[in-house]
C-alpha angles and dihedrals in degrees: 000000000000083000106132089227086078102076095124103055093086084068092054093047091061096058093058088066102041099053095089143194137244128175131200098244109222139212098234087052104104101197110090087174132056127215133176139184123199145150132205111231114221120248096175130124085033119181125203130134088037088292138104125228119189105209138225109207122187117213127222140160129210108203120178125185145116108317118255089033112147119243134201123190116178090300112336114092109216131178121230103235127243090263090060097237128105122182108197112195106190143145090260097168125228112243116246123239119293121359116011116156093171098058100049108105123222128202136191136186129173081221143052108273134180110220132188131182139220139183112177144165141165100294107012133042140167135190129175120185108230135242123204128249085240085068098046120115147193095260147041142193106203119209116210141158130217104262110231105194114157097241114354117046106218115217130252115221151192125218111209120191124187113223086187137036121264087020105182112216139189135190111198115180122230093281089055089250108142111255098175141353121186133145119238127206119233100285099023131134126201118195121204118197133197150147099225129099103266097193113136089011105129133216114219132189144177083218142039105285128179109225126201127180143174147117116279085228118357110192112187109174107323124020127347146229152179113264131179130172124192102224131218114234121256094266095066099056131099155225104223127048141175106217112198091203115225140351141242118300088004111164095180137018128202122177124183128196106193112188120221088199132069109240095027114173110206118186122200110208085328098322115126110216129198114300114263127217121213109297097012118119140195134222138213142158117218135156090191126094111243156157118267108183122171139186087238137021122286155183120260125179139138135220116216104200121178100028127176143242102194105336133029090242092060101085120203132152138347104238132178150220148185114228107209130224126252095263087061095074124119140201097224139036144179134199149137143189125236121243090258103052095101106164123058126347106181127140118190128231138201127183131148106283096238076062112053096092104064093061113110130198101213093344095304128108119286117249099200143141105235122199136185132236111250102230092041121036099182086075118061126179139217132205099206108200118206130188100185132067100224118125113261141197133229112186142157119239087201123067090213092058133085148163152215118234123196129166110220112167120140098305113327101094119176120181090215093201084057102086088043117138100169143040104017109180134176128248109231096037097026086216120151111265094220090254105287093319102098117018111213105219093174106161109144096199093064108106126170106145114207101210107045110039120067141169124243118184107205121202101170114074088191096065117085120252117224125222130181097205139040102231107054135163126241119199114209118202150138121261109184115031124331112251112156108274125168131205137193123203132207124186110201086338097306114119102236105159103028120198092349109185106235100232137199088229093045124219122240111228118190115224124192113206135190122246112275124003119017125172105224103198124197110191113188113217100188143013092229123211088312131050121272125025097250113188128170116209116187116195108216117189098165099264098041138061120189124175125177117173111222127212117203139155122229104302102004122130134215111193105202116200112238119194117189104189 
């Protein structure tokens, strides 16, 4: 991050927080005030490079709403303008490590707002749209990433806030083991700091709690920065999702599903993937739009890392985003872009293609290329360009249509739904969503029966394995850390999937056996960057799945017995 050929990321951190957000109130949507409740961690004194940079952040709040609306922030009374739009630069201070009850800011509106939040200096920035303490839950899924700074590891950490005195709280790690329990006051944060990767940790209490989380400054393979989400609760999340893939001037890519259930099924544009327990994830990198399903709701999130700045040689900062569920779609939308943003201005959409046509730009007809997913033609998206820093309008002329909105412009992503505190609708039905209170994930081409598919893990290659059909899928993955392994497979002696890469991600081969006994041969043909080839297959025949991890040196070959009945 601290690289002196960053200068200009402190133009591109100011756009996160100025495209703004605007939802159509509606009349079944019973909150008629608004009330958050926040805290800036604190990314000074950072250490990376084997040096250490105290940092001077600047404060600011972004705070949209129908003009004239009254806000309260701890103690100082403001007005939202006429344009809508206040922009509130303050020394809000950062909250120290562990327990801090001065430092939490409280804000308060007589109607609905949408605020986001923004601490910034010359080489390091973060912003987190808000979500209000009417939309805080009991438990929390965190997403996180392995910082992978040069000297110093910088620590990852969680933000706790209690809504309600004697708040009990408890920090359990991926494998469920307790990390932390403590009990906050009404208007206390906690902090927890590590330098461990928190991905798939959760955050429980007895009472509504907000939840943030991040890395003070996450380096992945180039700079680094400070990032913080501020996360729904488990209970808003879905089961279905449209992942656009990547973003402008993305170099990588890294998404991450983590699953809040044990025995999750996830499919990936129809492939089913290894079974995850609660508070497992799985990682992939893709460029390409596509479908992620799952038995259970999960966590889905990217990391962008070597973004650009003009080019996609000129490497900057790692950023993040949550991709929303289906159920988190809306039917309006306002933003804008500030003066200095010069480079792109683009916002993607997703809505259902019958529909695409109904969607209007200030109220004018939409000029845009539509594609489809390729998956799933029935949803198309949009990348909207824009070269002026008015506020706009997206909005549906249908009221069964609606649309996904994400900022995703070098950088600086904003899910624009995420700070949504009314009329949430769903996109296939376009029905309201209760706000908030009860998410549609209507999708009738999901399909995990409970009762009829399970997991085996198998640990003995000499047992059978048992099969009800003739043509299965294999899916072929790593399951320890991607080195370059390599795999052949042979089916009764005959060479079918020659020289096949072992990936983190995995690849789903289809196989068609012969009734009754069939040899199954893996061959490995290297040994890869670390010893030995280690390759996962997992036989899926629609009600079965069966994994068993296999360990060879360079050459050697395991026959499994295959028995389609």
């Amino acid at each position: 991050m601290y690289l002196k050929k960053n200068l200009y990321i402190y133009i591109l951190v100011s756009f996160f927080l100025h495209a703004i957000l605007y939802a159509q109130e509606r009349d079944d949507c019973k909150n008629k005030s608004d009330e958050f409740m926040f805290v800036f961690s604190n990314p000074n004194s950072l250490k990376d490079n084997g040096r250490t940079e105290e940092v001077d952040m600047t404060c600011r709040l972004y705070i949209e709403g129908i003009p004239s609306t009254s806000i309260r922030i701890d103690t100082q009374k403001y007005t939202i303008p006429p344009d809508g739009y206040l922009i509130i630069e303050d020394s809000f201070p950062p909250v120290p490590y562990e327990y801090s009850d001065k430092n939490v800011i409280k804000i308060k509106a007589d109607s609905p707002i949408s605020v986001y939040a923004e601490r910034v200096s010359k080489f390091s920035a973060h912003s987190l749209p808000l979500i209000p303490v009417s939309q805080w839950g009991k438990e929390y899924t965190i997403p996180g990433y392995k910082d992978q700074s040069y000297t110093y590891k910088v620590n990852n950490f969680i933000d706790i806030i209690a809504l309600n005195k004697k708040t009990q709280v408890s920090i359990t790690d991926a494998k469920g083991n307790s990390i932390k329990k403590l009990t906050l006051k009404a208007g206390q944060n906690y902090e927890y700091n590590s330098t461990d990767d928190l991905t798939g940790y959760s955050v429980t209490a007895d009472k509504n709690i907000g939840v943030i989380s991040g890395n003070h400054c996450l380096r992945i393979s180039a700079a680094c920065d400070h990032t913080a989400l501020m996360l729904k609760d488990n209970s808003k999340l879905g089961s279905y999702y449209y992942n656009p893939g990547t973003s402008f001037f993305a170099n990588k890519t890294i998404h991450r599903l983590v699953a809040t259930r044990n025995n999750t099924r996830v499919k990936i544009d129809g492939k089913l993937i290894p079974a995850l327990k609660k508070g497992e994830f799985y990682e992939y990198r893709s460029e390409n739009p596509h479908v992620i399903e799952s038995s259970a709701p999960i966590l889905v999130y990217l990391l962008f890392d070597a973004r650009s700045i003009s080019s996609p040689e000129d490497s900057v900062d790692p950023s993040s985003i949550l991709i929303p569920p289906i159920g988190n779609s809306v039917t309006s939308t306002r933003f804008a872009f500030p003066d200095n943003m010069i480079y792109s201005k683009d916002i993607q959409v997703i809505m259902k293609t019958d529909k695409t046509h109904t969607l209007r730009l200030d109220d004018s007809i939409l000029d845009a290329e539509w594609k489809t997913f390729p998956y799933d033609s029935s949803v198309s998206y949009a990348t909207l360009s824009f070269s002026d820093s008015d506020i706009h309008r997206l909005s549906t002329t249908e009221p069964d249509a609606a649309f996904i909105p994400l900022l995703m412009a070098r950088g600086l992503d904003i899910s624009l739904g995420t700070a949504l505190k009314t009329g949430f609708h769903d996109l296939f039905t376009g029905k309201s969503s209760d706000c908030y209170e009860k998410q549609s994930l209507s999708r009738g081409r999901v399909s995990f029966p409970q009762d009829k598919i399970k997991e085996v893990f198998l640990t003995d290659s000499s047992k059978p394995i048992l099969v009800e059909k003739e043509v299965i899928d294999i899916f072929v993955f790593d399951n320890a850390e991607e080195d370059g392994d390599r795999v052949s497979i042979y089916l009764n002696e005959q060479l079918i999937y020659p020289d096949v890469r072992v990936l983190k991600e995995g690849i789903n081969l289809e196989v068609t056996l012969e009734k009754g006994v069939n040899i199954l041969t893996i061959k490995a043909e290297n040994e890869g960057s670390i010893y030995p080839n280690t390759a996962g297959f997992t036989f899926d025949d629609g009600r079965t799945l069966q994994t068993i991890i296999l360990h060879n040196k360079k050459g050697q070959s395991v026959s499994l017995k295959i028995i389609s009945r």
